[in-house]
Coordinates of C-alpha atoms in Angstrom, one line a residue:
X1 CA -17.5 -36.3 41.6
X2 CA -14.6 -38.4 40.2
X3 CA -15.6 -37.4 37.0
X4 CA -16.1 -33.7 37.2
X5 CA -12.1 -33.9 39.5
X6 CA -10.7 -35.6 36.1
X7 CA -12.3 -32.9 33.9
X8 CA -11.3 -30.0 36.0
X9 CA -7.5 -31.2 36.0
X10 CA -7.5 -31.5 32.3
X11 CA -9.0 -28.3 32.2
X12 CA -6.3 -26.7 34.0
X13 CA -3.6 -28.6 32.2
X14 CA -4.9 -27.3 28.6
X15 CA -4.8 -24.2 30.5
X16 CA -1.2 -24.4 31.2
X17 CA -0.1 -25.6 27.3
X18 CA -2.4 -23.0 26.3
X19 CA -0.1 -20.0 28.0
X20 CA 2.8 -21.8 26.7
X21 CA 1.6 -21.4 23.2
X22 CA 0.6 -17.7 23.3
X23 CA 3.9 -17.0 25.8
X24 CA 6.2 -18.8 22.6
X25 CA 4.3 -16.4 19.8
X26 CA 4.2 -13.5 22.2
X27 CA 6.0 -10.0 22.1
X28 CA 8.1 -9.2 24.9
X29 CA 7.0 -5.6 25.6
X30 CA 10.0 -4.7 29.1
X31 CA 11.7 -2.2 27.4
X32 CA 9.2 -0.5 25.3
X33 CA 6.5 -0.1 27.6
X34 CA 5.9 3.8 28.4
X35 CA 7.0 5.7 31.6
X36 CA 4.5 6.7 33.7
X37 CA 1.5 5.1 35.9
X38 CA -0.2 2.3 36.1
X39 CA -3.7 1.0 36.6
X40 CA -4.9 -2.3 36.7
X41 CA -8.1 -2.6 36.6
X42 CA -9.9 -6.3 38.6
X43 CA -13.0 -7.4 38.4
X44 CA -12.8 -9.0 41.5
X45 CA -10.3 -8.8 44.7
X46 CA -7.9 -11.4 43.5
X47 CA -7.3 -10.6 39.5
X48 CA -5.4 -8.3 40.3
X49 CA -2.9 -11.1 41.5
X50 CA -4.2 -13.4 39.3
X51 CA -4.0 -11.1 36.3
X52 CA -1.0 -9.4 36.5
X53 CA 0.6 -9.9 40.4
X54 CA 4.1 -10.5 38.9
X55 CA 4.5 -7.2 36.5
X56 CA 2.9 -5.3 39.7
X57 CA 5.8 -6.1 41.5
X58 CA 8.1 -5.6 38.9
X59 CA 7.1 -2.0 38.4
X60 CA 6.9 -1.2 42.4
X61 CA 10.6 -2.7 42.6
X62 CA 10.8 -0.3 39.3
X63 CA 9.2 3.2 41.8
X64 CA 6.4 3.7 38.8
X65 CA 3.4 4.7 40.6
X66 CA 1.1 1.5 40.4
X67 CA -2.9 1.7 41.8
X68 CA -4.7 -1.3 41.6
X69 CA -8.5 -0.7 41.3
X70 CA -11.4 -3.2 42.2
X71 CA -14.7 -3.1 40.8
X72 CA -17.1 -5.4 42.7
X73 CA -17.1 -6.9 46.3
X74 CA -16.5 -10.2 46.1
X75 CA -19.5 -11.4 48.1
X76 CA -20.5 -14.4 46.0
X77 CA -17.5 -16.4 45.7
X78 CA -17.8 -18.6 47.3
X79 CA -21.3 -18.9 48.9
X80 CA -21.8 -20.2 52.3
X81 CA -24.2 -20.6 55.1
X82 CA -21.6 -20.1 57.4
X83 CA -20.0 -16.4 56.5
X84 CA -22.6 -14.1 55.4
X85 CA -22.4 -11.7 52.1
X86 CA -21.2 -8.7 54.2
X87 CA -18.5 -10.7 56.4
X88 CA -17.2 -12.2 53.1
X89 CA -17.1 -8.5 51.2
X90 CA -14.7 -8.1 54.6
X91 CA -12.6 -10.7 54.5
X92 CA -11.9 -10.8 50.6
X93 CA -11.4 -6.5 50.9
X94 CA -8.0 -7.7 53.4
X95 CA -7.4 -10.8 51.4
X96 CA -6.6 -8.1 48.5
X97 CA -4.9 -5.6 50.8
X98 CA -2.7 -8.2 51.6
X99 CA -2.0 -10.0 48.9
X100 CA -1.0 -6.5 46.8
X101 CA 1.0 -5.6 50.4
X102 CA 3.3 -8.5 49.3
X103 CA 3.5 -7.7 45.9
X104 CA 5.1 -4.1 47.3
X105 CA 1.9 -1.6 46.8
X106 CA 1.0 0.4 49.7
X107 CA -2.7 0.3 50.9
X108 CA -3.6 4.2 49.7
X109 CA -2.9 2.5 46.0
X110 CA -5.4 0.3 46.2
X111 CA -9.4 1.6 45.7
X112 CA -12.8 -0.7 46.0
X113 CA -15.4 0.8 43.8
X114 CA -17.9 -2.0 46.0
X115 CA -20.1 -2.5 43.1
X116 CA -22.7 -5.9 44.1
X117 CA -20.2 -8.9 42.5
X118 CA -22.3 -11.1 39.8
X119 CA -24.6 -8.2 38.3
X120 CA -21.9 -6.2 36.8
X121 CA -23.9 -5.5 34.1
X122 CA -26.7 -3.7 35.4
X123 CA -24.3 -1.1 37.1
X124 CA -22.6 -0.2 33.4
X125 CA -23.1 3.0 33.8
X126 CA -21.7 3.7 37.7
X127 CA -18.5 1.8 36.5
X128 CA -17.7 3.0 33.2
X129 CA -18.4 6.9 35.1
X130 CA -16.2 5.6 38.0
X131 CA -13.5 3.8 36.0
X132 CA -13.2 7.0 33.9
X133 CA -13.1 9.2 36.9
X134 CA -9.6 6.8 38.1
X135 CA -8.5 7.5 34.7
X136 CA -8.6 11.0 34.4
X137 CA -7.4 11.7 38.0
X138 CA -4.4 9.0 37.7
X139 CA -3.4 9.4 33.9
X140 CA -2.2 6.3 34.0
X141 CA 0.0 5.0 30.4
X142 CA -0.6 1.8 30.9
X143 CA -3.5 0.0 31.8
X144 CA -4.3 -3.7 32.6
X145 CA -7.8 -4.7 32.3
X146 CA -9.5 -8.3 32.2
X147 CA -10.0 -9.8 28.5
X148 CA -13.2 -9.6 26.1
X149 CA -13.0 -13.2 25.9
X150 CA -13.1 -14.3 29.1
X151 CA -15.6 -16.8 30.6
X152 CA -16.9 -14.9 33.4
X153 CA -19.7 -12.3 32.3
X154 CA -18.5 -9.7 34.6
X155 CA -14.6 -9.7 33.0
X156 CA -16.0 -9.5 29.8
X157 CA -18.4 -6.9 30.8
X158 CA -15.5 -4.7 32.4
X159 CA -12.7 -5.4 29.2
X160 CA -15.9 -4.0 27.2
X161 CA -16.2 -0.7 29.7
X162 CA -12.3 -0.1 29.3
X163 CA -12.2 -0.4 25.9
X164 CA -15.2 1.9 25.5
X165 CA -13.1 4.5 27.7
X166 CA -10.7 4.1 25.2
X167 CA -13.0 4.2 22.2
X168 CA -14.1 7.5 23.5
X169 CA -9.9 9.2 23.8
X170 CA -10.8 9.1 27.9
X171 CA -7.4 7.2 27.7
X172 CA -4.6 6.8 25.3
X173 CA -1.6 4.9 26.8
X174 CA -1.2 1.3 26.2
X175 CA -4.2 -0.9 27.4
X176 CA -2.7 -4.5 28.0
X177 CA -5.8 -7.7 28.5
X178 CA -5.1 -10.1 30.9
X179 CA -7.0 -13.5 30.5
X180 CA -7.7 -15.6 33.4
X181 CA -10.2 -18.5 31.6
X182 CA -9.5 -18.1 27.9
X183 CA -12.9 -18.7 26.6
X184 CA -16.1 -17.1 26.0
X185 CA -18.3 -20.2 25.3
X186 CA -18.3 -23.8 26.2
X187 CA -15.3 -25.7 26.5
X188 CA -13.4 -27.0 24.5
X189 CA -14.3 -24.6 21.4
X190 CA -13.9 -21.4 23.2
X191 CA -10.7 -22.1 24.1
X192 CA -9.9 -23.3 20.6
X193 CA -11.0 -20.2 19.0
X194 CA -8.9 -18.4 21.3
X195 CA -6.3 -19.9 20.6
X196 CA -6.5 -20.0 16.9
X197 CA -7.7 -16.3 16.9
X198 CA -5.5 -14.4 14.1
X199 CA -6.7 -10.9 16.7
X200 CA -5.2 -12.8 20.1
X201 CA -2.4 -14.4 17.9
X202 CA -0.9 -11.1 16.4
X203 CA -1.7 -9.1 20.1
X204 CA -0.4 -11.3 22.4
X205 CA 2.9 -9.7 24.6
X206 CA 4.7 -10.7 27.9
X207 CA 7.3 -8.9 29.9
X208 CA 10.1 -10.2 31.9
X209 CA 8.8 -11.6 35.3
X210 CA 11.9 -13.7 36.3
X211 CA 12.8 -13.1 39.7
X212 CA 8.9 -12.2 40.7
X213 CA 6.8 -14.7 40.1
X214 CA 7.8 -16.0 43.4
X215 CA 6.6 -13.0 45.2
X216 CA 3.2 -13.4 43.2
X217 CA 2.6 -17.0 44.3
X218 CA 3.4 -15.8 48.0
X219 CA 0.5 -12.6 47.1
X220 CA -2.0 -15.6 45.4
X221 CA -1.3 -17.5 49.1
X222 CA -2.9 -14.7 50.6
X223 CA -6.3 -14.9 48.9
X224 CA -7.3 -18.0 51.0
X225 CA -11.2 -17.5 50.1
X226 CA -10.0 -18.5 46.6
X227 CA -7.8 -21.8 47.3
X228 CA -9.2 -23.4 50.4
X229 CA -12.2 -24.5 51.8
X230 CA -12.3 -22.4 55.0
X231 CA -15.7 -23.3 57.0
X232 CA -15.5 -27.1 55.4
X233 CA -18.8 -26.7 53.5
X234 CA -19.4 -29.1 51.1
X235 CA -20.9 -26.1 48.8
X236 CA -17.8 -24.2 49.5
X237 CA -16.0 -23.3 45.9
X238 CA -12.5 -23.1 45.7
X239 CA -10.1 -23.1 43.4
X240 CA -7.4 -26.3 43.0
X241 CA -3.7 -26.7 44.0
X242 CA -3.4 -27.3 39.9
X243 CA -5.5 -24.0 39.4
X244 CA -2.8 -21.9 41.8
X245 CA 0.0 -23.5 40.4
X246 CA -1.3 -22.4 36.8
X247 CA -2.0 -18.8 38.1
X248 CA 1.3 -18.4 39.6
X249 CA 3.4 -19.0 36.0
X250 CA 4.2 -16.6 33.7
X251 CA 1.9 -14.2 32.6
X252 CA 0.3 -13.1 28.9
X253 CA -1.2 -10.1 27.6
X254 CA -3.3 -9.1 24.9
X255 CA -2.5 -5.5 23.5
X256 CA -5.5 -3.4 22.4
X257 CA -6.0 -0.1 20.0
X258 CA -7.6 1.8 18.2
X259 CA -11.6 0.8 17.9
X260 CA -13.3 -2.3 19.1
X261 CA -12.5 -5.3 16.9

């Protein structure tokens, strides 16, 4: 257990070094960024925060029209044998209204789409139709979506669905990735790939978040599920203090065009 503590702090540390290096080579994208809506897409109920929680609250303090949209439940992070499935798709659902209350969005901006959490990909079809339907009812100009090179399957499967929408001219405004693991394969060579990829390199952009990362640390506080331990369960998964401290710092973004690469 000693071990596997050691490991996951200097996984989090590369973490950290590794947003410095894309934040140094990044494009700062405030003041060219279109007018208009915004839609960030999450995976779960908490990337929205963890994703992008600091430019959300930027562009509510800005009055753009911001709708956060969350594609599965949440119901197995963590597992327990305390709080079943259905009470944890309950508590993570206000978890999310509440963390995204204190980034400033109202709760008719924010949609569940309730699809199971874990098998993403055999509901490809129901989300790609219901993402698109988002889309063509908000016409949003921006989007923010989770990477294609992200360690969990179901971000990877969702960047994929986005990008397909885009692919197929459902949406052409600027579509912004936001990484949360930075690798696709075992550590540490997915992470080095990622960070030596020319495509990530040459795409990567940041906006000005001074004066809000504050407010997203306060909205991260609120996904307690995520960052502590709340029936005691050894089996109970939660992310570390180094983990929320890393998730709370500046943010990157990876822009995407044109076809898949």
């Amino acid at each position: 257990q000693a071990g596997s503590l050691m490991l996951s702090k200097l996984k989090n540390a590369v973490y950290a070094l590794a947003k410095k290096w894309f934040c140094f080579l990044s494009t700062d994208l405030t003041s060219t960024l279109p007018a208009g809506t915004v839609l960030v897409v999450a995976p779960h109920p908490d990337d929205e925060t963890i994703g992008c929680g600091a430019a959300i609250s930027r562009f509510c303090d800005e009055k753009r029209k911001v709708h956060v949209l969350v594609v599965t439940d949440g119901r197995r992070s963590p597992q327990s044998d305390i709080i079943t499935p259905e009470a944890l798709v309950v508590l993570r659902r206000q978890e999310t209204l509440n963390a995204t209350k204190k980034l400033g969005l109202p709760e008719e901006n924010i949609s569940f789409l309730n699809f199971e959490d874990g098998n993403t990909e055999t509901f490809i079809g129901g989300i790609s139709r219901d993402i698109g339907a988002h889309i063509a009812l908000l016409s949003p100009a921006i989007i923010f979506a989770p990477h294609h090179l992200d360690e969990h399957s179901d971000h990877r499967a969702i960047a994929a669905i986005v990008g397909g929408l885009q692919d197929e001219g459902k949406f052409s405004g600027v579509l912004l990735h936001y990484p949360v693991w930075y690798r696709i394969s075992a550590w540490p060579y997915g992470l080095l790939r990622c960070l030596l990829s020319p495509a990530m390199l040459m795409n990567c952009r940041r906006l000005d978040t001074e004066g809000f990362l504050g407010r997203k640390a306060e909205a991260l506080s609120e996904h307690r599920s995520q960052f502590e331990n709340l029936t005691g369960e050894k089996g109970w998964y939660f992310s570390s203090k180094t983990a929320f401290d890393r998730f709370s710092a500046s943010e990157i973004f990876f822009e995407r065009s044109g076809k898949s690469r």
